[in-house]
Steps between C-alpha positions, in 0.01 A plus 500: 500500500770448243857545612707768318676376195871432551739695278649294225835349594800677350687269267803358675731566208414870507570516872839339458571736213406805707723387786793424268472843333486677836805312628691564176440876527595499869819298457630704206497799734637319804792354310614850410465608862725206594763574234487873575548426870807288425651773281426750779680278752809480278484878453491560878794262553700665221454860606538406866833339413608808305418735788663270757821462298523878454451557873772246579729659244448851639555386859803289413832630630837407350679216678862567588772236521468464878127427479555265208751300702249491784233365264742238370574391857129450568452300179348163576304613804121496480342845511122512537506862384576364154200264500281722274788527252549123515131446422527732199798300372311175556223634275757598235658155505168316476329727247780598262790255539316170522393394151285236337648348186268355237702313239784689335296799390341637815643613830258692721570665833251411771352850507385453139376150584307632799338781300403258224359240740311766696355638176395150392341432839300824489390454138386139531343551842276773362430288190395186691355647821124451557442294186243261653154525343166485683483122458832458678712425192849628574713675237201560277626609159234773481662669798872484424511512119365849435646629826846389385450701182412813698795454736732456201365812332569725800862375511590633156576857617726358773682270257545790258634732771750238619639477147547873435812706567317799651242382750356616829573167673874550461467859618309402814688185600854581388515172306670568167329416172728206418409332830130567437546348156565164666167531680340611172591166342403294803165676540428464128550124524265480798250707303529257208397210728209709628381563145493126432296449817261747340499351149576133570150397615355655185727288282422191708124552463532556126435809291205506264525646151269784606727588791811478283354764266466753783757778461554549873595131533729520199681796655535296820659214305730749327622637833535155657700340220710815465578475870599134458741591220648781708558268796700264277725762340559674834672195649862581576662251257295645214576859596870427543521332159295759306454817703409727209234252385361503854516880515288557190259208557445600863397848390258370234348222713455722808305748289296213351418362848385835634297574188332159503434526873345845460244392238435171680409686821302768314220245457454510879567874544827417680749660261583744780734231634716505185526857374718615798768264361514706180525815712788361711687379192437822308620718790821300525563532126425873509749557782766296321443683171511837677832405660649390168395823327617718789848350514526507122410868474681644804849488339370738234343730760760490778849515354810385687772742380776329702441191288432642156783755515751229589404290202410201714287225349141620501355209306421157630731227381553127548841338516598133526696414815519130416332300221202442731494823699396847386528829685230750409580858604224761493559867590305574817193710415456811717273417793558126479627366832523153647633305795733197503321182402220661302413403143391688191309381195693554179336556161727511194277568195766394249551168682154429643243339274207699640482841672355340814794260535674614819761291679595539868866527597663590829674838491870422547604857582466734797289815492715762672517854362781595739722218378418587142603864548819420690611224263731604213330464164777272376495268803472133415178339616329838532186363338435295815408816693391736223293301247240226499698179452346160430690170482308266272552129437462429130281192472221509242247741355547863603827448688652308208400770254648763734827305514512487120453876490768554767754313289485789250657737754403841635478661157140382480324669799163385628175668589409363842178569691501454878212413732568490872652468743317210664564284802614578851853568613641359825534767769866494605486800731447288812738217408823442690617235255422438135560179306433516126499177298487497121517229238595595145291794380350518848768762548245737342321484835809475720731765355273804561441374854876479559556850362212640708632339820849636437364847424277517809760345728246398764595129510796384705557195282424425133561162337453471124490149349490452123488157339591492128598244240696731273782700668495747210195655670746660741619728222184707469404502869845581643466882481171497691635263767808717546277806527304334781819411688638852461177660630471278808585690821789380715264365767335266248641151446440404137580165340443398139511127425480377141446128439581354157280193453617391155542123482800551274827581669592847377838665474389820667833685468492441125147631488601805699761576236215556259318727746770764556874547470558504877399137550858373455584604858244253634673190365747472784227514766253263336478135602357289219333258742126475439434562870732799526398840620715800425484844653750776431627700793546844361243769438509666163461433132282650234145411400602165353482136595857494629438822689198342660697193603765720659254595773495338842122478490484276192520121490461270202435128551427198285190295575158574639454706815412307814215719621443298816853570619522857370172621646553314828831681550349836404215459749741380768697824474198727458263670739206732453322477164630309200359530148560230239415570135505223240458501124588189306380160397243296689787288634678802648177631653428160657854473638485843664152436641622171645807662656282761671258250657635584844315411819446844658464351849813285519845456354794732457313720251160496671350845544403418858868422564625831361518404132409743223147560376510399133286632215517315169414648159488258206483590133526166324542422131240301316123503469279452807 
C-alpha cells in the first residue's frame, strides 16, 4: 500500500516573507500604542499637577509676620513633611536645569534628551526586533528593511503634529508648541535615519534599470532626497544665517516629502499612513487663517468709541527706538486677549514677500482692560497696557525691511495681520516670590510679567533684572517700569536692577541729558566708577529716565549680573514658592539654570531644609 503523498514544501523565502509582513503590520500598530501611552502618561501628570496646584492654592492661608519669623527660625532643620516637595524639585533640577551642550550651536535640557533617546530606543527596537530568519541569520535585511519603511510612514502624522501651532498634543499635555517644535526636529532626524535603514540595503544591493523606471520607486527617491536636503537646511547654523530661506524651503520640501511618500506607499495600498499628515497640516492652517480673518474683521464690526472719539492712533505703526531696534504697535483687535509671555505671529503684507510669511514675536504689552480704561489717554507708555506691542531686533530680511520702513516715521501706517496668541504663560497666582530676568529685547517677555505681578499684587517680593548694552533703552521702557512700581501694593517688595554690559565706559549722566531735561539733578549723585551702583532716595519724578532713577526700587550697575550670588541671596530670604522667568541669550539662560541647580535635600536653600520650591520658565533667544 502506497503511503500518502507529502504536501510540497513551502518555499523558505515565501515563509520568511510572510513572517516579515505579519511582524511589520503588528509593529506599526504597537509602536503607536507605545507612543500614545507615553503621551497619555504626560497628560495624566500634567492635569494631575494642575489640579494639585489649584487645591494647594485654594487651601493656602496668608502667612503673617509672626508665622514668617517662625518659619525663618526653623530654616535649616530637616522636615520630612517636605520630602514630596523636595522630590518634585529634584525632578525639576535634573530634567530642566541640567543641560547637554553639543558644540556652540546646541544646548539641550535633559528632559529633551530623555524624550529623544526614549523615542530612538522605541523606534529602533521595533525596527530590529525579531529579524532572524528561519535559517538563523540574524538581522536579515528582508525583515528590517521594509519594516523600517512602514514604521517611518506611520510617524509622519506625529512629526507633522509636533510641528504645527494648533495641535491636540499641546492641548492634552500642556506642553507649548515651541517646546514641541524641539521634539519635532529631533524626531524628524530620527525618522531620517530610519528611512535610510529602509532604503540603504536597496542601494547596497544595486538598482536595476527596470526598477529605476518604476514610478513608485522614483517617488520614494524624491521623498528621501528631499528629506536629506531638509535635514541639512534645518541645522541651527543654517537657520540662524538664513531664516527666510529656511522658512520657504522647509515649506516646499515638507510638501514634496509627503507627496512623494504618499505615491510611494500607494503601490502597497499603505497611503493611509500619509494622508492624515495633510489633514493635520490643513487643519492647523485653517485655524490660523480663521484667526487672522477674525481679528482683521472685528475692528470693523465691533467699534471702540472710547478710542475713535479721542482720536487715538487706530493704525498700526513701526517706530525706530535705536538703529537696530524697532517697536511695532498694533491696536488691539476686539476679542484678542493674551497672557504675559505669549507670542503672536505678525504678517505685514507691504513688508512680507509672500502672504504666508508670518514671523513670531513675543507680545511686550499687558492685556488688561481695567488698566486701559483707568489710564489717561495721554499717559506716556500707555501702549504697553492698551495695544499689541512688539520689540523687534532689526537683523536681515523681514526685520531689516521693517526697520527701513520705520525710519520713515508714523506718517506711513501699516496693515498688520495677527495670528495668535500662542504659548503658555507662567501661573503667578501661587507664587510668593517672582524673579524676572531679561537680556536685551527679552524685556518683551519680562515687562508684561512685571506689570501683571504688580497689578495682581499676590507676590510678596518681585525682583526684575534687565541686562542691556545700550542705556538709551531706558528711555522707552521707563514709563512702563514706573507704572509697575506705582501699582505695586505696599506689602510687596519690588526691586528693579538694570545692568549695563557695554564694554565701552559710558558717561551715563551725559547720556541722561539727552533723555530728558531733569537728568541734570543726577550728576551730583553719580559716581563715575565702572563698578558703581547708584540709587536715589526720594520717591517721585515723572515718566522719564531721571524720574525712574529717583525711585528707591531702582538700581543701575555696570557689568554683568552675577546670577549665582543674586539668586542664592533671593532663595536664602524666600520661603514658599518662587517663580523665576528668563528671556535672553543662551548664555543668560545657562547662567540662571546653573544658579538654580540647588540640592533640594541639603544646603541652606534645600527644600527639605525649609528653602523655597523653585519653578523655572525659560524663553531663550536663538534657534533650537
